Amino acid sequence: LRMVSAQPIAGEPVSDEELRPHVLDGFIGQPRLKAQLQLFLDAARKREVPPDHILLAGPPGLGKTTLAMIVANELGVPIRVTSGPAIQHAGDLASILSSLDAGEVLFIDEIHRLPRAAEELLYIAMEDFRVDVMVGKGPGASSIPLTLPRFTVIGATTREGMLPSPLRARFGFTAHLDFYPHEELEKLVTRSASVLGLPLDDGSAHELAVRSRGTPRIANRLLRRVRDWAVVHDLASVGPADVREALALYQIDTEGLDRLDIAVLDAIVRSFDGGPVGLNNLAAMVGEESETVETVCEPYLVREGFLVRTPKGRVATRKAWEHLGLEPRERADG
Ligand code: ADP
């Protein structure tokens, strides 16, 4: 269980709910996306038709599910929630589609993980608002074409490139979510703290924001751990030093790096003199699976400029050496 994982950890989605904004105005940051979406929704409302299908693309924890719920709420329509992996057969999707009411929003999380047959059924339904329902089994089975009322699909994906182009082409609006700058995460933390009834002193939101890896889900998670700290220490309000102490307990440093990230950088710098080092050697050195190092640690380290991947292997940057308190290229043994 990694505190700085952008994926939800077990049991967390429930507590996530209370921190979700319900209207577009309450959604922090992403100003261009919000303006586009506002226009898109206003136009649909004015024309009195359900809006075109929407694709939300971007890394986990940046607000895709939240936005889908906001869209349904702003339109005043119900939302049905499913996901690519939850749909095992095209028939599962057919039955969901055939039960949708006019104007309803169908949210499909991880839409890139739909089985192929379901994908095909979906893009026909999105385009023509019809679905073929299979009746009966075996040689006597037949398919009945069913006309659907107009509805709006909102797809969310962390891997836009994995969506087949016929499906991608059915979305009238595609939004790309980006990591949040510190100022926006500060606002988000401030908002969440007030929802949780946790008074924050000046500077506390900043201390949380810089450790949150540009990711609202992580910011909210860290904030809850800081709340634990405040509860246990009977604090009337939380100061920046409380945030630092509480998160140091979880071994999260000023750049949002945790124990494993630091172990990776430390191994490259101290054991391999800054690199290049192959992934497998590196993973062995820190006692993790190569895949964990590659998919869990590296993306953030690369994004933040601590590490580069070269054809010869991983190399620690100047920023990594400095973050570890070392002179770049200073020999670990001398
Ligand atoms: P995703 O679906 O992209 O994985 P979620 O929509 O589930 O992410 O967001 C994770 C958490 O972060 C939720 O608690 C959500 O309310 C919060 N959150 C995400 N983006 C924002 C935002 N822009 N403003 C306020 N809260 C946000």
mmCIF file of C-alpha atoms and ligand atoms in Angstrom:
data_model
loop_
_atom_site.group_PDB
_atom_site.id
_atom_site.type_symbol
_atom_site.label_atom_id
_atom_site.label_comp_id
_atom_site.label_asym_id
_atom_site.label_seq_id
_atom_site.Cartn_x
_atom_site.Cartn_y
_atom_site.Cartn_z
ATOM 1 C CA LEU A 1 0.000 0.000 0.000
ATOM 2 C CA ARG A 2 1.624 3.117 -1.215
ATOM 3 C CA MET A 3 0.431 6.447 0.169
ATOM 4 C CA VAL A 4 1.597 8.216 -2.967
ATOM 5 C CA SER A 5 -0.148 5.869 -5.389
ATOM 6 C CA ALA A 6 -2.523 7.636 -7.763
ATOM 7 C CA GLN A 7 -4.777 4.569 -7.758
ATOM 8 C CA PRO A 8 -7.472 4.284 -5.109
ATOM 9 C CA ILE A 9 -6.499 1.996 -2.242
ATOM 10 C CA ALA A 10 -8.999 -0.530 -0.913
ATOM 11 C CA GLY A 11 -11.841 1.045 1.017
ATOM 12 C CA GLU A 12 -10.961 4.505 -0.174
ATOM 13 C CA PRO A 13 -13.532 5.193 -2.892
ATOM 14 C CA VAL A 14 -16.252 5.475 -0.274
ATOM 15 C CA SER A 15 -14.486 8.225 1.582
ATOM 16 C CA ASP A 16 -13.604 9.855 -1.745
ATOM 17 C CA GLU A 17 -17.275 10.603 -2.285
ATOM 18 C CA GLU A 18 -17.560 13.287 0.363
ATOM 19 C CA LEU A 19 -14.703 15.206 -1.231
ATOM 20 C CA ARG A 20 -16.131 15.233 -4.746
ATOM 21 C CA PRO A 21 -17.385 18.587 -6.004
ATOM 22 C CA HIS A 22 -20.864 18.314 -7.575
ATOM 23 C CA VAL A 23 -20.901 21.323 -9.887
ATOM 24 C CA LEU A 24 -18.416 22.503 -12.481
ATOM 25 C CA ASP A 25 -17.720 25.623 -10.442
ATOM 26 C CA GLY A 26 -16.500 23.496 -7.552
ATOM 27 C CA PHE A 27 -14.065 21.570 -9.764
ATOM 28 C CA ILE A 28 -10.644 23.035 -9.026
ATOM 29 C CA GLY A 29 -8.172 23.938 -11.740
ATOM 30 C CA GLN A 30 -8.038 22.726 -15.376
ATOM 31 C CA PRO A 31 -9.407 26.136 -16.481
ATOM 32 C CA ARG A 32 -9.371 25.544 -20.233
ATOM 33 C CA LEU A 33 -11.062 22.192 -19.933
ATOM 34 C CA LYS A 34 -13.712 23.670 -17.669
ATOM 35 C CA ALA A 35 -14.440 26.501 -20.099
ATOM 36 C CA GLN A 36 -14.768 24.051 -22.992
ATOM 37 C CA LEU A 37 -17.015 21.766 -21.038
ATOM 38 C CA GLN A 38 -19.158 24.653 -19.835
ATOM 39 C CA LEU A 39 -19.766 25.757 -23.423
ATOM 40 C CA PHE A 40 -20.474 22.218 -24.501
ATOM 41 C CA LEU A 41 -23.057 21.730 -21.740
ATOM 42 C CA ASP A 42 -24.651 25.143 -22.194
ATOM 43 C CA ALA A 43 -25.132 24.450 -25.888
ATOM 44 C CA ALA A 44 -26.741 21.074 -25.213
ATOM 45 C CA ARG A 45 -29.071 22.604 -22.645
ATOM 46 C CA LYS A 46 -30.053 25.401 -24.991
ATOM 47 C CA ARG A 47 -30.707 22.997 -27.827
ATOM 48 C CA GLU A 48 -32.541 20.707 -25.420
ATOM 49 C CA VAL A 49 -30.739 17.593 -26.621
ATOM 50 C CA PRO A 50 -28.391 15.273 -24.756
ATOM 51 C CA PRO A 51 -24.799 16.368 -25.447
ATOM 52 C CA ASP A 52 -22.424 14.421 -27.676
ATOM 53 C CA HIS A 53 -20.394 11.639 -26.137
ATOM 54 C CA ILE A 54 -17.443 12.728 -24.028
ATOM 55 C CA LEU A 55 -14.030 11.091 -23.642
ATOM 56 C CA LEU A 56 -11.949 11.959 -20.578
ATOM 57 C CA ALA A 57 -8.316 10.960 -20.937
ATOM 58 C CA GLY A 58 -5.517 11.216 -18.420
ATOM 59 C CA PRO A 59 -3.638 9.555 -15.588
ATOM 60 C CA PRO A 60 -5.487 8.133 -12.563
ATOM 61 C CA GLY A 61 -6.643 10.373 -9.737
ATOM 62 C CA LEU A 62 -6.988 13.589 -11.732
ATOM 63 C CA GLY A 63 -10.781 13.876 -11.630
ATOM 64 C CA LYS A 64 -12.262 11.899 -14.546
ATOM 65 C CA THR A 65 -14.970 10.187 -12.491
ATOM 66 C CA THR A 66 -15.662 13.435 -10.680
ATOM 67 C CA LEU A 67 -16.141 15.274 -13.977
ATOM 68 C CA ALA A 68 -18.498 12.601 -15.295
ATOM 69 C CA MET A 69 -20.648 12.974 -12.209
ATOM 70 C CA ILE A 70 -20.563 16.745 -12.495
ATOM 71 C CA VAL A 71 -21.730 16.555 -16.121
ATOM 72 C CA ALA A 72 -24.719 14.387 -15.196
ATOM 73 C CA ASN A 73 -25.529 16.621 -12.261
ATOM 74 C CA GLU A 74 -25.264 19.799 -14.335
ATOM 75 C CA LEU A 75 -27.585 18.274 -16.926
ATOM 76 C CA GLY A 76 -29.943 17.080 -14.226
ATOM 77 C CA VAL A 77 -29.893 13.490 -15.512
ATOM 78 C CA PRO A 78 -29.115 10.166 -13.839
ATOM 79 C CA ILE A 79 -25.724 8.516 -14.337
ATOM 80 C CA ARG A 80 -25.114 4.803 -14.771
ATOM 81 C CA VAL A 81 -21.596 3.699 -13.837
ATOM 82 C CA THR A 82 -19.714 0.740 -15.257
ATOM 83 C CA SER A 83 -16.195 -0.058 -16.431
ATOM 84 C CA GLY A 84 -14.377 -1.869 -19.195
ATOM 85 C CA PRO A 85 -13.251 -4.780 -17.014
ATOM 86 C CA ALA A 86 -16.741 -5.153 -15.486
ATOM 87 C CA ILE A 87 -18.190 -5.938 -18.910
ATOM 88 C CA GLN A 88 -17.140 -9.453 -19.812
ATOM 89 C CA HIS A 89 -19.437 -10.095 -22.751
ATOM 90 C CA ALA A 90 -21.040 -7.893 -25.357
ATOM 91 C CA GLY A 91 -24.369 -9.079 -23.939
ATOM 92 C CA ASP A 92 -23.622 -7.405 -20.581
ATOM 93 C CA LEU A 93 -23.261 -4.106 -22.382
ATOM 94 C CA ALA A 94 -26.332 -4.715 -24.560
ATOM 95 C CA SER A 95 -28.462 -5.154 -21.495
ATOM 96 C CA ILE A 96 -27.147 -1.975 -19.890
ATOM 97 C CA LEU A 97 -27.706 -0.019 -23.100
ATOM 98 C CA SER A 98 -31.222 -1.331 -23.609
ATOM 99 C CA SER A 99 -32.212 -0.238 -20.116
ATOM 100 C CA LEU A 100 -31.016 3.378 -20.413
ATOM 101 C CA ASP A 101 -33.569 6.169 -20.166
ATOM 102 C CA ALA A 102 -33.604 9.085 -22.563
ATOM 103 C CA GLY A 103 -30.848 11.575 -21.787
ATOM 104 C CA GLU A 104 -29.141 9.345 -19.238
ATOM 105 C CA VAL A 105 -25.357 9.430 -18.879
ATOM 106 C CA LEU A 106 -23.529 6.116 -19.149
ATOM 107 C CA PHE A 107 -20.092 6.373 -17.540
ATOM 108 C CA ILE A 108 -17.617 3.725 -18.672
ATOM 109 C CA ASP A 109 -14.404 3.849 -16.672
ATOM 110 C CA GLU A 110 -11.300 2.221 -18.177
ATOM 111 C CA ILE A 111 -13.100 2.108 -21.494
ATOM 112 C CA HIS A 112 -9.903 0.894 -23.191
ATOM 113 C CA ARG A 113 -10.379 -2.425 -21.400
ATOM 114 C CA LEU A 114 -13.728 -3.312 -22.995
ATOM 115 C CA PRO A 115 -13.711 -6.647 -24.797
ATOM 116 C CA ARG A 116 -13.539 -6.283 -28.567
ATOM 117 C CA ALA A 117 -17.107 -7.445 -29.235
ATOM 118 C CA ALA A 118 -18.470 -4.986 -26.677
ATOM 119 C CA GLU A 119 -16.448 -2.198 -28.275
ATOM 120 C CA GLU A 120 -18.087 -2.852 -31.628
ATOM 121 C CA LEU A 121 -21.526 -2.968 -30.121
ATOM 122 C CA LEU A 122 -20.799 0.262 -28.270
ATOM 123 C CA TYR A 123 -19.746 2.332 -31.216
ATOM 124 C CA ILE A 124 -22.795 1.301 -33.201
ATOM 125 C CA ALA A 125 -24.970 2.226 -30.233
ATOM 126 C CA MET A 126 -23.170 5.561 -29.853
ATOM 127 C CA GLU A 127 -23.564 6.404 -33.518
ATOM 128 C CA ASP A 128 -26.971 5.065 -34.453
ATOM 129 C CA PHE A 129 -28.636 4.631 -31.061
ATOM 130 C CA ARG A 130 -29.476 1.047 -31.735
ATOM 131 C CA VAL A 131 -28.345 -2.271 -30.383
ATOM 132 C CA ASP A 132 -28.889 -5.831 -31.545
ATOM 133 C CA VAL A 133 -30.174 -7.963 -28.720
ATOM 134 C CA MET A 134 -29.710 -11.715 -28.999
ATOM 135 C CA VAL A 135 -32.775 -13.757 -28.144
ATOM 136 C CA GLY A 136 -32.589 -17.474 -27.440
ATOM 137 C CA LYS A 137 -29.602 -19.792 -27.670
ATOM 138 C CA GLY A 138 -28.018 -22.159 -30.140
ATOM 139 C CA PRO A 139 -29.268 -22.588 -33.705
ATOM 140 C CA GLY A 140 -32.665 -21.042 -32.858
ATOM 141 C CA ALA A 141 -31.122 -17.791 -31.618
ATOM 142 C CA SER A 142 -31.956 -14.610 -33.429
ATOM 143 C CA SER A 143 -31.027 -11.004 -33.021
ATOM 144 C CA ILE A 144 -33.594 -8.271 -32.640
ATOM 145 C CA PRO A 145 -32.597 -4.722 -33.486
ATOM 146 C CA LEU A 146 -33.642 -2.367 -30.742
ATOM 147 C CA THR A 147 -33.825 1.391 -31.073
ATOM 148 C CA LEU A 148 -32.400 3.248 -28.084
ATOM 149 C CA PRO A 149 -33.359 6.675 -26.795
ATOM 150 C CA ARG A 150 -30.595 9.305 -27.106
ATOM 151 C CA PHE A 151 -28.104 9.089 -24.281
ATOM 152 C CA THR A 152 -24.576 10.301 -23.582
ATOM 153 C CA VAL A 153 -21.591 8.034 -23.095
ATOM 154 C CA ILE A 154 -18.777 9.414 -20.964
ATOM 155 C CA GLY A 155 -15.707 7.251 -21.352
ATOM 156 C CA ALA A 156 -12.668 7.550 -19.107
ATOM 157 C CA THR A 157 -9.278 6.182 -20.026
ATOM 158 C CA THR A 158 -5.728 6.253 -18.756
ATOM 159 C CA ARG A 159 -4.543 4.809 -22.077
ATOM 160 C CA GLU A 160 -6.114 6.795 -24.864
ATOM 161 C CA GLY A 161 -3.773 5.242 -27.401
ATOM 162 C CA MET A 162 -5.276 1.822 -26.740
ATOM 163 C CA LEU A 163 -8.743 2.876 -27.927
ATOM 164 C CA PRO A 164 -9.463 1.706 -31.455
ATOM 165 C CA SER A 165 -9.966 4.665 -33.749
ATOM 166 C CA PRO A 166 -13.564 3.813 -34.756
ATOM 167 C CA LEU A 167 -14.514 4.053 -31.087
ATOM 168 C CA ARG A 168 -12.445 7.168 -30.458
ATOM 169 C CA ALA A 169 -14.108 8.823 -33.454
ATOM 170 C CA ARG A 170 -17.558 8.489 -31.828
ATOM 171 C CA PHE A 171 -16.729 11.021 -29.131
ATOM 172 C CA GLY A 172 -17.739 14.588 -29.938
ATOM 173 C CA PHE A 173 -15.606 16.008 -27.186
ATOM 174 C CA THR A 174 -12.301 14.737 -25.819
ATOM 175 C CA ALA A 175 -10.740 16.253 -22.750
ATOM 176 C CA HIS A 176 -7.168 15.631 -21.645
ATOM 177 C CA LEU A 177 -6.568 16.024 -17.953
ATOM 178 C CA ASP A 178 -3.157 17.171 -16.841
ATOM 179 C CA PHE A 179 -1.303 17.029 -13.562
ATOM 180 C CA TYR A 180 -2.203 19.975 -11.331
ATOM 181 C CA PRO A 181 0.233 22.769 -10.514
ATOM 182 C CA HIS A 182 0.930 23.399 -6.823
ATOM 183 C CA GLU A 183 -1.292 26.506 -6.646
ATOM 184 C CA GLU A 184 -4.290 24.508 -7.819
ATOM 185 C CA LEU A 185 -3.597 21.658 -5.416
ATOM 186 C CA GLU A 186 -3.395 24.228 -2.634
ATOM 187 C CA LYS A 187 -6.906 25.382 -3.486
ATOM 188 C CA LEU A 188 -8.045 21.796 -3.630
ATOM 189 C CA VAL A 189 -6.549 20.992 -0.235
ATOM 190 C CA THR A 190 -8.117 24.125 1.224
ATOM 191 C CA ARG A 191 -11.499 23.144 -0.143
ATOM 192 C CA SER A 192 -11.209 19.532 1.065
ATOM 193 C CA ALA A 193 -10.065 20.646 4.528
ATOM 194 C CA SER A 194 -13.118 22.814 4.871
ATOM 195 C CA VAL A 195 -15.366 19.913 3.782
ATOM 196 C CA LEU A 196 -13.672 17.772 6.467
ATOM 197 C CA GLY A 197 -13.993 20.562 9.024
ATOM 198 C CA LEU A 198 -10.242 20.749 9.528
ATOM 199 C CA PRO A 199 -8.874 24.288 10.084
ATOM 200 C CA LEU A 200 -5.556 24.838 8.257
ATOM 201 C CA ASP A 201 -3.072 27.583 9.159
ATOM 202 C CA ASP A 202 -1.337 29.644 6.469
ATOM 203 C CA GLY A 203 1.218 27.604 4.613
ATOM 204 C CA SER A 204 -0.233 24.193 5.503
ATOM 205 C CA ALA A 205 -2.054 23.745 2.208
ATOM 206 C CA HIS A 206 1.212 24.506 0.433
ATOM 207 C CA GLU A 207 3.126 21.873 2.412
ATOM 208 C CA LEU A 208 0.504 19.313 1.406
ATOM 209 C CA ALA A 209 0.321 20.439 -2.209
ATOM 210 C CA VAL A 210 4.037 20.084 -2.899
ATOM 211 C CA ARG A 211 3.969 16.483 -1.682
ATOM 212 C CA SER A 212 0.949 15.427 -3.751
ATOM 213 C CA ARG A 213 2.559 14.665 -7.122
ATOM 214 C CA GLY A 214 0.166 16.891 -9.022
ATOM 215 C CA THR A 215 -2.657 14.487 -8.212
ATOM 216 C CA PRO A 216 -5.902 15.379 -6.391
ATOM 217 C CA ARG A 217 -6.455 11.828 -5.153
ATOM 218 C CA ILE A 218 -3.057 11.851 -3.447
ATOM 219 C CA ALA A 219 -3.649 15.344 -2.016
ATOM 220 C CA ASN A 220 -6.939 14.223 -0.463
ATOM 221 C CA ARG A 221 -5.357 11.056 0.906
ATOM 222 C CA LEU A 222 -2.446 12.915 2.507
ATOM 223 C CA LEU A 223 -4.893 15.423 3.940
ATOM 224 C CA ARG A 224 -6.780 12.618 5.700
ATOM 225 C CA ARG A 225 -3.576 11.355 7.272
ATOM 226 C CA VAL A 226 -2.836 14.883 8.441
ATOM 227 C CA ARG A 227 -6.318 14.982 9.927
ATOM 228 C CA ASP A 228 -5.508 11.783 11.885
ATOM 229 C CA TRP A 229 -2.473 13.568 13.232
ATOM 230 C CA ALA A 230 -4.547 16.596 14.239
ATOM 231 C CA VAL A 231 -7.139 14.405 15.959
ATOM 232 C CA VAL A 232 -4.584 12.398 17.909
ATOM 233 C CA HIS A 233 -2.654 15.500 18.960
ATOM 234 C CA ASP A 234 -5.823 17.439 19.827
ATOM 235 C CA LEU A 235 -4.899 20.273 17.492
ATOM 236 C CA ALA A 236 -7.381 23.115 17.049
ATOM 237 C CA SER A 237 -5.759 23.867 13.702
ATOM 238 C CA VAL A 238 -3.010 22.412 11.566
ATOM 239 C CA GLY A 239 0.224 24.312 10.978
ATOM 240 C CA PRO A 240 2.850 23.699 8.278
ATOM 241 C CA ALA A 241 5.137 21.960 10.779
ATOM 242 C CA ASP A 242 2.328 19.528 11.642
ATOM 243 C CA VAL A 243 1.956 18.659 7.975
ATOM 244 C CA ARG A 244 5.692 18.062 7.655
ATOM 245 C CA GLU A 245 5.848 15.896 10.744
ATOM 246 C CA ALA A 246 2.734 13.897 9.934
ATOM 247 C CA LEU A 247 3.915 13.128 6.408
ATOM 248 C CA ALA A 248 7.497 12.451 7.455
ATOM 249 C CA LEU A 249 6.002 9.679 9.552
ATOM 250 C CA TYR A 250 4.830 8.119 6.282
ATOM 251 C CA GLN A 251 8.263 8.738 4.756
ATOM 252 C CA ILE A 252 6.968 11.181 2.187
ATOM 253 C CA ASP A 253 9.503 13.867 1.466
ATOM 254 C CA THR A 254 9.281 17.451 0.228
ATOM 255 C CA GLU A 255 9.039 16.376 -3.410
ATOM 256 C CA GLY A 256 6.365 13.778 -2.775
ATOM 257 C CA LEU A 257 8.903 10.964 -3.054
ATOM 258 C CA ASP A 258 8.376 8.006 -0.774
ATOM 259 C CA ARG A 259 10.718 5.377 0.620
ATOM 260 C CA LEU A 260 10.768 3.322 -2.573
ATOM 261 C CA ASP A 261 11.423 6.303 -4.867
ATOM 262 C CA ILE A 262 14.308 7.330 -2.672
ATOM 263 C CA ALA A 263 15.639 3.778 -2.579
ATOM 264 C CA VAL A 264 15.674 3.724 -6.380
ATOM 265 C CA LEU A 265 17.522 7.032 -6.687
ATOM 266 C CA ASP A 266 19.854 6.083 -3.904
ATOM 267 C CA ALA A 267 20.737 2.785 -5.572
ATOM 268 C CA ILE A 268 21.506 4.436 -8.911
ATOM 269 C CA VAL A 269 23.628 7.103 -7.309
ATOM 270 C CA ARG A 270 25.464 5.184 -4.609
ATOM 271 C CA SER A 271 25.672 1.686 -6.018
ATOM 272 C CA PHE A 272 25.967 2.460 -9.717
ATOM 273 C CA ASP A 273 27.694 5.823 -9.532
ATOM 274 C CA GLY A 274 24.734 7.594 -11.122
ATOM 275 C CA GLY A 275 24.129 5.034 -13.848
ATOM 276 C CA PRO A 276 23.447 3.945 -16.476
ATOM 277 C CA VAL A 277 22.039 0.830 -14.858
ATOM 278 C CA GLY A 278 19.670 -1.737 -16.341
ATOM 279 C CA LEU A 279 16.169 -2.025 -14.944
ATOM 280 C CA ASN A 280 16.645 -5.565 -13.635
ATOM 281 C CA ASN A 281 19.826 -4.734 -11.745
ATOM 282 C CA LEU A 282 18.175 -1.699 -10.282
ATOM 283 C CA ALA A 283 15.097 -3.629 -9.197
ATOM 284 C CA ALA A 284 17.236 -6.341 -7.607
ATOM 285 C CA MET A 285 19.157 -3.696 -5.712
ATOM 286 C CA VAL A 286 16.021 -2.249 -4.115
ATOM 287 C CA GLY A 287 14.379 -5.653 -3.656
ATOM 288 C CA GLU A 288 11.373 -5.021 -5.905
ATOM 289 C CA GLU A 289 9.939 -6.519 -9.058
ATOM 290 C CA SER A 290 11.226 -4.829 -12.205
ATOM 291 C CA GLU A 291 7.652 -4.100 -13.178
ATOM 292 C CA THR A 292 6.967 -2.266 -9.933
ATOM 293 C CA VAL A 293 10.015 -0.093 -10.387
ATOM 294 C CA GLU A 294 9.115 0.586 -13.995
ATOM 295 C CA THR A 295 5.397 1.297 -13.657
ATOM 296 C CA VAL A 296 5.092 2.562 -10.099
ATOM 297 C CA CYS A 297 8.245 4.590 -9.441
ATOM 298 C CA GLU A 298 9.736 5.613 -12.721
ATOM 299 C CA PRO A 299 6.950 7.624 -14.347
ATOM 300 C CA TYR A 300 6.965 10.220 -11.588
ATOM 301 C CA LEU A 301 10.760 10.253 -11.253
ATOM 302 C CA VAL A 302 11.086 10.788 -15.003
ATOM 303 C CA ARG A 303 8.349 13.407 -15.092
ATOM 304 C CA GLU A 304 9.993 15.358 -12.298
ATOM 305 C CA GLY A 305 13.422 15.106 -13.858
ATOM 306 C CA PHE A 306 15.096 12.883 -11.252
ATOM 307 C CA LEU A 307 15.811 10.076 -13.655
ATOM 308 C CA VAL A 308 16.231 9.561 -17.379
ATOM 309 C CA ARG A 309 15.857 6.394 -19.372
ATOM 310 C CA THR A 310 18.618 5.932 -21.935
ATOM 311 C CA PRO A 311 19.280 3.012 -24.269
ATOM 312 C CA LYS A 312 22.043 1.920 -21.861
ATOM 313 C CA GLY A 313 19.877 2.085 -18.782
ATOM 314 C CA ARG A 314 18.627 4.430 -16.087
ATOM 315 C CA VAL A 315 20.625 7.503 -15.220
ATOM 316 C CA ALA A 316 20.184 9.734 -12.174
ATOM 317 C CA THR A 317 20.070 13.440 -13.026
ATOM 318 C CA ARG A 318 21.796 16.295 -11.247
ATOM 319 C CA LYS A 319 18.478 16.984 -9.529
ATOM 320 C CA ALA A 320 18.503 13.471 -8.063
ATOM 321 C CA TRP A 321 22.043 13.834 -6.679
ATOM 322 C CA GLU A 322 21.172 17.182 -5.179
ATOM 323 C CA HIS A 323 17.933 15.874 -3.711
ATOM 324 C CA LEU A 324 19.956 13.187 -1.933
ATOM 325 C CA GLY A 325 22.267 15.897 -0.629
ATOM 326 C CA LEU A 326 25.209 14.855 -2.799
ATOM 327 C CA GLU A 327 27.398 16.674 -5.286
ATOM 328 C CA PRO A 328 26.634 15.329 -8.762
ATOM 329 C CA ARG A 329 29.187 12.688 -9.724
ATOM 330 C CA GLU A 330 30.765 12.785 -6.305
ATOM 331 C CA ARG A 331 31.964 9.233 -5.809
ATOM 332 C CA ALA A 332 29.956 7.447 -3.160
ATOM 333 C CA ASP A 333 33.216 6.077 -1.780
ATOM 334 C CA GLY A 334 35.176 9.273 -1.820
HETATM 335 P P1 ADP B 1 -10.093 9.572 -11.656
HETATM 336 O O1 ADP B 1 -11.479 9.119 -12.036
HETATM 337 O O2 ADP B 1 -9.449 10.417 -12.715
HETATM 338 O O3 ADP B 1 -9.193 8.446 -11.213
HETATM 339 P P2 ADP B 1 -11.474 10.865 -9.437
HETATM 340 O O4 ADP B 1 -12.479 11.689 -10.174
HETATM 341 O O5 ADP B 1 -11.968 9.641 -8.763
HETATM 342 O O6 ADP B 1 -10.219 10.545 -10.382
HETATM 343 O O7 ADP B 1 -10.774 11.846 -8.357
HETATM 344 C C1 ADP B 1 -10.057 11.366 -7.237
HETATM 345 C C2 ADP B 1 -10.349 12.229 -6.032
HETATM 346 O O8 ADP B 1 -9.850 13.539 -6.248
HETATM 347 C C3 ADP B 1 -11.830 12.410 -5.708
HETATM 348 O O9 ADP B 1 -11.988 12.482 -4.305
HETATM 349 C C4 ADP B 1 -12.170 13.739 -6.330
HETATM 350 O O10 ADP B 1 -13.229 14.352 -5.684
HETATM 351 C C5 ADP B 1 -10.896 14.518 -6.171
HETATM 352 N N1 ADP B 1 -10.725 15.467 -7.285
HETATM 353 C C6 ADP B 1 -10.189 15.172 -8.488
HETATM 354 N N2 ADP B 1 -10.120 16.253 -9.276
HETATM 355 C C7 ADP B 1 -10.627 17.266 -8.559
HETATM 356 C C8 ADP B 1 -10.813 18.674 -8.830
HETATM 357 N N3 ADP B 1 -10.429 19.215 -10.000
HETATM 358 N N4 ADP B 1 -11.371 19.433 -7.863
HETATM 359 C C9 ADP B 1 -11.719 18.874 -6.679
HETATM 360 N N5 ADP B 1 -11.558 17.578 -6.361
HETATM 361 C C10 ADP B 1 -11.010 16.764 -7.284
#
